[in-house]
mmCIF file of C-alpha atoms in Angstrom:
data_model
loop_
_atom_site.group_PDB
_atom_site.id
_atom_site.type_symbol
_atom_site.label_atom_id
_atom_site.label_comp_id
_atom_site.label_asym_id
_atom_site.label_seq_id
_atom_site.Cartn_x
_atom_site.Cartn_y
_atom_site.Cartn_z
ATOM 1 C CA MET A 25 -47.806 5.420 -128.970
ATOM 2 C CA LYS A 26 -48.780 7.070 -125.634
ATOM 3 C CA PRO A 27 -49.456 4.743 -122.507
ATOM 4 C CA LEU A 28 -52.608 4.162 -121.722
ATOM 5 C CA ILE A 29 -53.943 5.120 -118.339
ATOM 6 C CA LEU A 30 -55.486 2.131 -116.001
ATOM 7 C CA TYR A 31 -57.157 3.269 -112.886
ATOM 8 C CA ASP A 32 -56.804 0.515 -110.135
ATOM 9 C CA ILE A 33 -57.433 0.309 -106.182
ATOM 10 C CA PRO A 34 -54.124 -0.038 -104.308
ATOM 11 C CA SER A 35 -53.428 -2.181 -101.373
ATOM 12 C CA GLN A 36 -50.498 -3.201 -98.999
ATOM 13 C CA LEU A 37 -49.469 -6.109 -101.083
ATOM 14 C CA PRO A 38 -46.036 -6.191 -103.016
ATOM 15 C CA GLY A 39 -47.038 -4.933 -106.490
ATOM 16 C CA SER A 40 -50.124 -3.238 -105.015
ATOM 17 C CA TYR A 41 -52.844 -4.381 -107.363
ATOM 18 C CA TRP A 42 -55.042 -7.337 -106.416
ATOM 19 C CA SER A 43 -58.677 -6.825 -107.592
ATOM 20 C CA PRO A 44 -60.199 -9.294 -110.040
ATOM 21 C CA ASN A 45 -62.018 -6.421 -112.155
ATOM 22 C CA THR A 46 -58.900 -4.417 -112.533
ATOM 23 C CA SER A 47 -56.738 -7.446 -113.260
ATOM 24 C CA LYS A 48 -58.871 -8.369 -116.193
ATOM 25 C CA SER A 49 -57.785 -5.289 -117.757
ATOM 26 C CA ARG A 50 -54.423 -5.549 -116.753
ATOM 27 C CA PHE A 51 -53.984 -8.948 -118.305
ATOM 28 C CA VAL A 52 -55.450 -7.752 -121.577
ATOM 29 C CA LEU A 53 -53.128 -5.088 -121.703
ATOM 30 C CA SER A 54 -50.033 -6.947 -120.784
ATOM 31 C CA TYR A 55 -51.348 -9.622 -123.394
ATOM 32 C CA LYS A 56 -51.994 -7.395 -126.211
ATOM 33 C CA GLU A 57 -48.168 -6.056 -125.430
ATOM 34 C CA LEU A 58 -49.840 -2.273 -124.843
ATOM 35 C CA PRO A 59 -47.794 0.071 -122.898
ATOM 36 C CA PHE A 60 -49.968 1.556 -119.871
ATOM 37 C CA GLU A 61 -49.443 3.096 -116.653
ATOM 38 C CA THR A 62 -51.539 2.900 -113.567
ATOM 39 C CA VAL A 63 -53.379 5.676 -111.486
ATOM 40 C CA TRP A 64 -54.091 4.147 -107.670
ATOM 41 C CA VAL A 65 -57.164 5.266 -106.384
ATOM 42 C CA GLU A 66 -58.467 4.462 -103.132
ATOM 43 C CA TYR A 67 -61.848 3.653 -102.293
ATOM 44 C CA PRO A 68 -63.354 6.849 -100.796
ATOM 45 C CA ASP A 69 -61.924 8.885 -103.296
ATOM 46 C CA ILE A 70 -63.127 6.876 -106.821
ATOM 47 C CA ALA A 71 -66.460 8.913 -107.155
ATOM 48 C CA THR A 72 -64.387 12.370 -106.854
ATOM 49 C CA VAL A 73 -61.848 11.009 -109.442
ATOM 50 C CA LEU A 74 -64.061 9.746 -112.060
ATOM 51 C CA LYS A 75 -66.505 12.514 -111.656
ATOM 52 C CA GLY A 76 -63.616 14.690 -112.248
ATOM 53 C CA LEU A 77 -63.100 12.758 -115.604
ATOM 54 C CA GLY A 78 -66.382 13.476 -116.771
ATOM 55 C CA LEU A 79 -67.678 9.709 -116.414
ATOM 56 C CA THR A 80 -71.092 9.022 -116.399
ATOM 57 C CA PRO A 81 -72.077 6.833 -112.965
ATOM 58 C CA LYS A 82 -74.246 3.783 -113.270
ATOM 59 C CA LYS A 83 -77.111 3.237 -111.086
ATOM 60 C CA ARG A 84 -77.536 1.234 -108.261
ATOM 61 C CA SER A 85 -81.077 -0.998 -107.792
ATOM 62 C CA ASP A 86 -82.311 2.052 -105.300
ATOM 63 C CA GLY A 87 -81.585 4.507 -108.136
ATOM 64 C CA THR A 88 -78.425 5.953 -106.206
ATOM 65 C CA ASP A 89 -74.972 6.732 -108.536
ATOM 66 C CA ILE A 90 -72.588 4.599 -108.215
ATOM 67 C CA TYR A 91 -68.921 4.998 -109.952
ATOM 68 C CA THR A 92 -66.340 2.015 -110.184
ATOM 69 C CA VAL A 93 -63.063 1.107 -111.410
ATOM 70 C CA PRO A 94 -61.595 -0.162 -113.795
ATOM 71 C CA VAL A 95 -61.314 2.696 -116.225
ATOM 72 C CA LEU A 96 -59.241 3.027 -119.051
ATOM 73 C CA SER A 97 -58.155 6.562 -120.902
ATOM 74 C CA ASP A 98 -56.688 5.971 -124.012
ATOM 75 C CA PRO A 99 -54.905 9.334 -124.666
ATOM 76 C CA ASN A 100 -54.052 8.048 -128.049
ATOM 77 C CA THR A 101 -57.730 8.102 -129.149
ATOM 78 C CA GLY A 102 -59.143 10.333 -126.188
ATOM 79 C CA ALA A 103 -61.726 7.304 -125.356
ATOM 80 C CA LEU A 104 -62.699 6.669 -121.648
ATOM 81 C CA ILE A 105 -64.154 3.318 -121.031
ATOM 82 C CA ASP A 106 -65.376 2.020 -117.584
ATOM 83 C CA GLU A 107 -66.085 -1.782 -117.042
ATOM 84 C CA SER A 108 -63.269 -4.535 -117.637
ATOM 85 C CA LEU A 109 -65.506 -5.917 -120.156
ATOM 86 C CA GLU A 110 -66.078 -3.227 -122.215
ATOM 87 C CA ILE A 111 -62.451 -1.917 -121.807
ATOM 88 C CA ALA A 112 -61.407 -5.774 -123.117
ATOM 89 C CA ALA A 113 -64.068 -4.890 -126.301
ATOM 90 C CA TYR A 114 -62.667 -1.557 -126.844
ATOM 91 C CA LEU A 115 -58.943 -2.780 -126.573
ATOM 92 C CA GLU A 116 -60.135 -5.780 -129.075
ATOM 93 C CA LYS A 117 -61.465 -3.378 -131.643
ATOM 94 C CA THR A 118 -58.867 -0.386 -131.127
ATOM 95 C CA TYR A 119 -55.600 -2.754 -130.978
ATOM 96 C CA PRO A 120 -56.807 -5.980 -132.851
ATOM 97 C CA ALA A 121 -53.248 -7.676 -132.869
ATOM 98 C CA LYS A 122 -53.020 -11.061 -130.564
ATOM 99 C CA PRO A 123 -56.973 -11.117 -130.442
ATOM 100 C CA ILE A 124 -58.676 -12.079 -127.186
ATOM 101 C CA PHE A 125 -62.278 -12.416 -128.890
ATOM 102 C CA PRO A 126 -60.881 -15.252 -131.417
ATOM 103 C CA TYR A 127 -63.178 -16.561 -134.029
ATOM 104 C CA GLY A 128 -66.076 -13.689 -133.401
ATOM 105 C CA SER A 129 -66.708 -15.208 -129.780
ATOM 106 C CA GLN A 130 -67.320 -11.966 -128.088
ATOM 107 C CA MET A 131 -71.133 -12.547 -127.309
ATOM 108 C CA LEU A 132 -70.362 -16.226 -125.953
ATOM 109 C CA ILE A 133 -67.770 -15.040 -123.745
ATOM 110 C CA ARG A 134 -70.154 -12.299 -122.482
ATOM 111 C CA VAL A 135 -72.618 -14.899 -121.445
ATOM 112 C CA PHE A 136 -69.343 -16.949 -119.863
ATOM 113 C CA ASN A 137 -68.347 -13.897 -118.110
ATOM 114 C CA SER A 138 -72.146 -13.245 -116.207
ATOM 115 C CA ALA A 139 -72.480 -16.986 -115.253
ATOM 116 C CA TYR A 140 -68.856 -17.097 -113.961
ATOM 117 C CA LEU A 141 -69.733 -13.977 -111.750
ATOM 118 C CA ASN A 142 -73.299 -15.276 -110.381
ATOM 119 C CA ASP A 143 -71.360 -18.470 -109.572
ATOM 120 C CA ALA A 144 -68.988 -16.726 -107.208
ATOM 121 C CA HIS A 145 -71.884 -14.746 -105.142
ATOM 122 C CA PRO A 146 -72.407 -17.418 -102.705
ATOM 123 C CA ILE A 147 -68.909 -17.311 -101.294
ATOM 124 C CA VAL A 148 -67.595 -13.899 -101.959
ATOM 125 C CA ASN A 149 -68.114 -13.135 -98.059
ATOM 126 C CA LEU A 150 -65.305 -15.220 -97.141
ATOM 127 C CA ILE A 151 -62.773 -13.380 -100.005
ATOM 128 C CA TYR A 152 -64.183 -9.806 -98.982
ATOM 129 C CA VAL A 153 -62.952 -10.527 -95.198
ATOM 130 C CA ARG A 154 -59.234 -11.429 -96.442
ATOM 131 C CA THR A 155 -59.613 -8.678 -98.996
ATOM 132 C CA ALA A 156 -60.206 -5.970 -96.201
ATOM 133 C CA GLU A 157 -57.311 -7.370 -94.295
ATOM 134 C CA ILE A 158 -54.749 -6.510 -97.268
ATOM 135 C CA LEU A 159 -56.523 -2.826 -98.397
ATOM 136 C CA ASN A 160 -54.332 0.404 -97.282
ATOM 137 C CA PRO A 161 -56.268 2.010 -94.078
ATOM 138 C CA ALA A 162 -57.638 4.842 -95.974
ATOM 139 C CA SER A 163 -59.878 2.269 -97.849
ATOM 140 C CA VAL A 164 -60.773 -0.217 -95.096
ATOM 141 C CA GLU A 165 -63.762 1.548 -93.366
ATOM 142 C CA TYR A 166 -65.508 2.593 -96.480
ATOM 143 C CA PHE A 167 -64.953 -0.971 -98.194
ATOM 144 C CA CYS A 168 -66.429 -2.908 -95.045
ATOM 145 C CA ARG A 169 -69.187 -0.328 -94.521
ATOM 146 C CA THR A 170 -70.310 -0.662 -98.272
ATOM 147 C CA ARG A 171 -70.198 -4.545 -98.318
ATOM 148 C CA SER A 172 -72.068 -4.546 -95.391
ATOM 149 C CA GLU A 173 -75.118 -1.958 -96.725
ATOM 150 C CA ARG A 174 -74.951 -4.051 -100.054
ATOM 151 C CA PHE A 175 -75.692 -7.296 -98.356
ATOM 152 C CA GLN A 176 -77.124 -5.985 -95.274
ATOM 153 C CA LEU A 177 -75.518 -7.854 -92.913
ATOM 154 C CA PRO A 178 -73.189 -6.958 -90.069
ATOM 155 C CA TRP A 179 -69.199 -7.326 -91.086
ATOM 156 C CA GLU A 180 -68.567 -9.471 -88.398
ATOM 157 C CA GLU A 181 -71.148 -11.786 -89.627
ATOM 158 C CA PHE A 182 -69.938 -12.019 -93.325
ATOM 159 C CA SER A 183 -67.593 -15.419 -92.570
ATOM 160 C CA PRO A 184 -67.171 -16.071 -88.946
ATOM 161 C CA GLU A 185 -65.072 -19.063 -87.554
ATOM 162 C CA GLY A 186 -66.810 -22.058 -87.698
ATOM 163 C CA PRO A 187 -70.106 -23.582 -89.439
ATOM 164 C CA LYS A 188 -70.394 -20.736 -91.914
ATOM 165 C CA ARG A 189 -66.954 -20.419 -92.861
ATOM 166 C CA ASP A 190 -66.939 -24.196 -93.146
ATOM 167 C CA GLY A 191 -69.927 -23.909 -95.308
ATOM 168 C CA ASP A 192 -68.289 -21.113 -97.383
ATOM 169 C CA TRP A 193 -65.279 -23.507 -98.242
ATOM 170 C CA ALA A 194 -67.190 -26.498 -98.846
ATOM 171 C CA TYR A 195 -69.124 -24.214 -101.248
ATOM 172 C CA LEU A 196 -65.909 -22.711 -102.765
ATOM 173 C CA GLU A 197 -64.448 -26.269 -103.481
ATOM 174 C CA GLN A 198 -67.734 -27.459 -105.224
ATOM 175 C CA SER A 199 -67.626 -24.493 -107.433
ATOM 176 C CA PHE A 200 -63.930 -25.038 -108.432
ATOM 177 C CA SER A 201 -65.003 -28.735 -109.597
ATOM 178 C CA LYS A 202 -67.409 -27.282 -111.548
ATOM 179 C CA GLY A 203 -65.010 -25.399 -113.404
ATOM 180 C CA GLU A 204 -63.001 -28.456 -113.718
ATOM 181 C CA ALA A 205 -65.746 -29.839 -115.623
ATOM 182 C CA LEU A 206 -65.855 -26.983 -117.996
ATOM 183 C CA HIS A 207 -62.237 -27.172 -118.646
ATOM 184 C CA ASP A 208 -62.215 -30.875 -119.158
ATOM 185 C CA LYS A 209 -64.941 -30.479 -121.831
ATOM 186 C CA SER A 210 -62.845 -27.742 -123.527
ATOM 187 C CA GLY A 211 -60.847 -30.555 -124.838
ATOM 188 C CA GLY A 212 -57.835 -28.351 -124.974
ATOM 189 C CA GLU A 213 -55.452 -26.393 -122.506
ATOM 190 C CA TRP A 214 -57.681 -23.313 -123.077
ATOM 191 C CA VAL A 215 -61.366 -22.503 -122.111
ATOM 192 C CA MET A 216 -61.879 -22.319 -125.765
ATOM 193 C CA GLY A 217 -59.583 -25.629 -126.553
ATOM 194 C CA ASP A 218 -56.448 -24.686 -128.247
ATOM 195 C CA THR A 219 -57.268 -20.845 -128.634
ATOM 196 C CA PHE A 220 -56.310 -18.216 -125.770
ATOM 197 C CA SER A 221 -59.132 -15.991 -124.887
ATOM 198 C CA TYR A 222 -60.582 -13.589 -122.524
ATOM 199 C CA ALA A 223 -62.431 -16.332 -121.556
ATOM 200 C CA ASP A 224 -59.248 -17.464 -119.936
ATOM 201 C CA ILE A 225 -58.272 -14.112 -118.376
ATOM 202 C CA ILE A 226 -61.917 -14.156 -116.466
ATOM 203 C CA VAL A 227 -60.722 -17.330 -115.268
ATOM 204 C CA ALA A 228 -57.080 -16.030 -114.209
ATOM 205 C CA SER A 229 -58.768 -12.795 -112.519
ATOM 206 C CA ARG A 230 -60.449 -14.692 -109.835
ATOM 207 C CA LEU A 231 -57.534 -17.101 -109.392
ATOM 208 C CA PHE A 232 -55.307 -13.832 -109.107
ATOM 209 C CA TRP A 233 -57.651 -12.163 -106.479
ATOM 210 C CA TYR A 234 -57.576 -15.475 -104.195
ATOM 211 C CA LYS A 235 -54.268 -16.049 -104.405
ATOM 212 C CA ARG A 236 -53.384 -12.295 -103.543
ATOM 213 C CA VAL A 237 -55.595 -11.985 -100.696
ATOM 214 C CA LEU A 238 -56.040 -15.427 -98.857
ATOM 215 C CA LYS A 239 -53.563 -16.669 -96.469
ATOM 216 C CA GLU A 240 -50.716 -18.613 -97.425
ATOM 217 C CA ASP A 241 -52.189 -22.124 -96.143
ATOM 218 C CA GLU A 242 -55.757 -21.221 -97.520
ATOM 219 C CA TRP A 243 -54.495 -20.817 -101.242
ATOM 220 C CA ALA A 244 -52.262 -23.752 -100.637
ATOM 221 C CA ARG A 245 -55.912 -25.531 -100.083
ATOM 222 C CA ILE A 246 -57.327 -24.123 -103.183
ATOM 223 C CA SER A 247 -54.054 -25.389 -105.042
ATOM 224 C CA SER A 248 -54.354 -29.140 -103.779
ATOM 225 C CA TRP A 249 -57.715 -29.142 -105.139
ATOM 226 C CA ASN A 250 -58.538 -31.154 -108.646
ATOM 227 C CA GLY A 251 -54.887 -32.838 -108.430
ATOM 228 C CA GLY A 252 -53.596 -29.216 -108.073
ATOM 229 C CA ARG A 253 -55.221 -27.516 -111.489
ATOM 230 C CA TRP A 254 -55.395 -24.182 -110.388
ATOM 231 C CA ALA A 255 -52.501 -22.850 -109.345
ATOM 232 C CA LYS A 256 -51.230 -24.268 -112.886
ATOM 233 C CA VAL A 257 -53.881 -22.976 -114.803
ATOM 234 C CA LEU A 258 -53.334 -19.136 -113.247
ATOM 235 C CA ASP A 259 -49.552 -19.659 -113.809
ATOM 236 C CA LYS A 260 -49.990 -20.901 -117.489
ATOM 237 C CA ILE A 261 -52.272 -17.705 -117.988
ATOM 238 C CA GLN A 262 -49.780 -15.380 -116.456
ATOM 239 C CA GLN A 263 -47.055 -16.438 -118.139
ATOM 240 C CA GLU A 264 -49.077 -15.961 -121.705
ATOM 241 C CA CYS A 265 -50.027 -12.742 -120.793
ATOM 242 C CA HIS A 266 -46.133 -12.105 -119.501
ATOM 243 C CA LEU A 267 -47.739 -10.795 -116.281
ATOM 244 C CA ALA A 268 -46.200 -11.699 -112.821
#
C-alpha cells in the first residue's frame, strides 16, 4: 500500500502540526493505522498548491474563492478530498477496518460536529492570538490579516489583556462545563458511551489545538477544570489513536 498524503500547515512547534482541522485527519489516519506522509504548506501558498492539484475552491459569503486544508491525496485510488469531515467519510468507506462511524452514526456525528464548531466561535479570538505566536514567519502576516478581515476587527483588539480576555476565559470555562455534561450523559468513557468514534476525535482535535498553542500556564488552567477531566480525555484519545 502506498502512503496517503496529508496537506497540513507547519509551525515552529516540535513535530510542527497544531491545526484542529488537519489534526482530525491525522487522528483518523493514525487510528486506522494507515501509512501517510505530510506535505507542509504555509498559509500564503495554500491557494497556489491546491490549484495545482486541481481542487475546486469553496466560496466565501461574498462569492470569492477560498482554498483550505486539510487535503488528502490517496495514490492507491486516485482520490483527492478536502475538508476534515469529508476526509473522515472517505477513509471510513475506503478503509472500513477500525470504524469511526460505528452503528450507522455518521449523520448524527455530522450534527455533533456542527454544534461543536459553533460553540467555539465566541472564544476563538483568544486562541487565534496564541496561534499566531507559534506560526512560521511566512504565515504570520497572512494569518493575522485574513482573520482581521473575516471578523472585521483590528488584530490588536482580538483578545487584549483585561476585561475582554477575562470574558474570553469565562466563556471558555463555561463551554468546557457544557462538554462535561455531554460526557456524563454518555454513560461511558467515550462520547458514544462504550464505543470510540469520530466524535471523540472532534473533541480531541480542539483540546490538542489548545494544548499546542496556549502558554503552559494557560493549558494548566484548562487542565484543572472539571476535576482535571480534559487533559485526561486528550491523553486517552491520543493513546487510542497511537498519536503523540
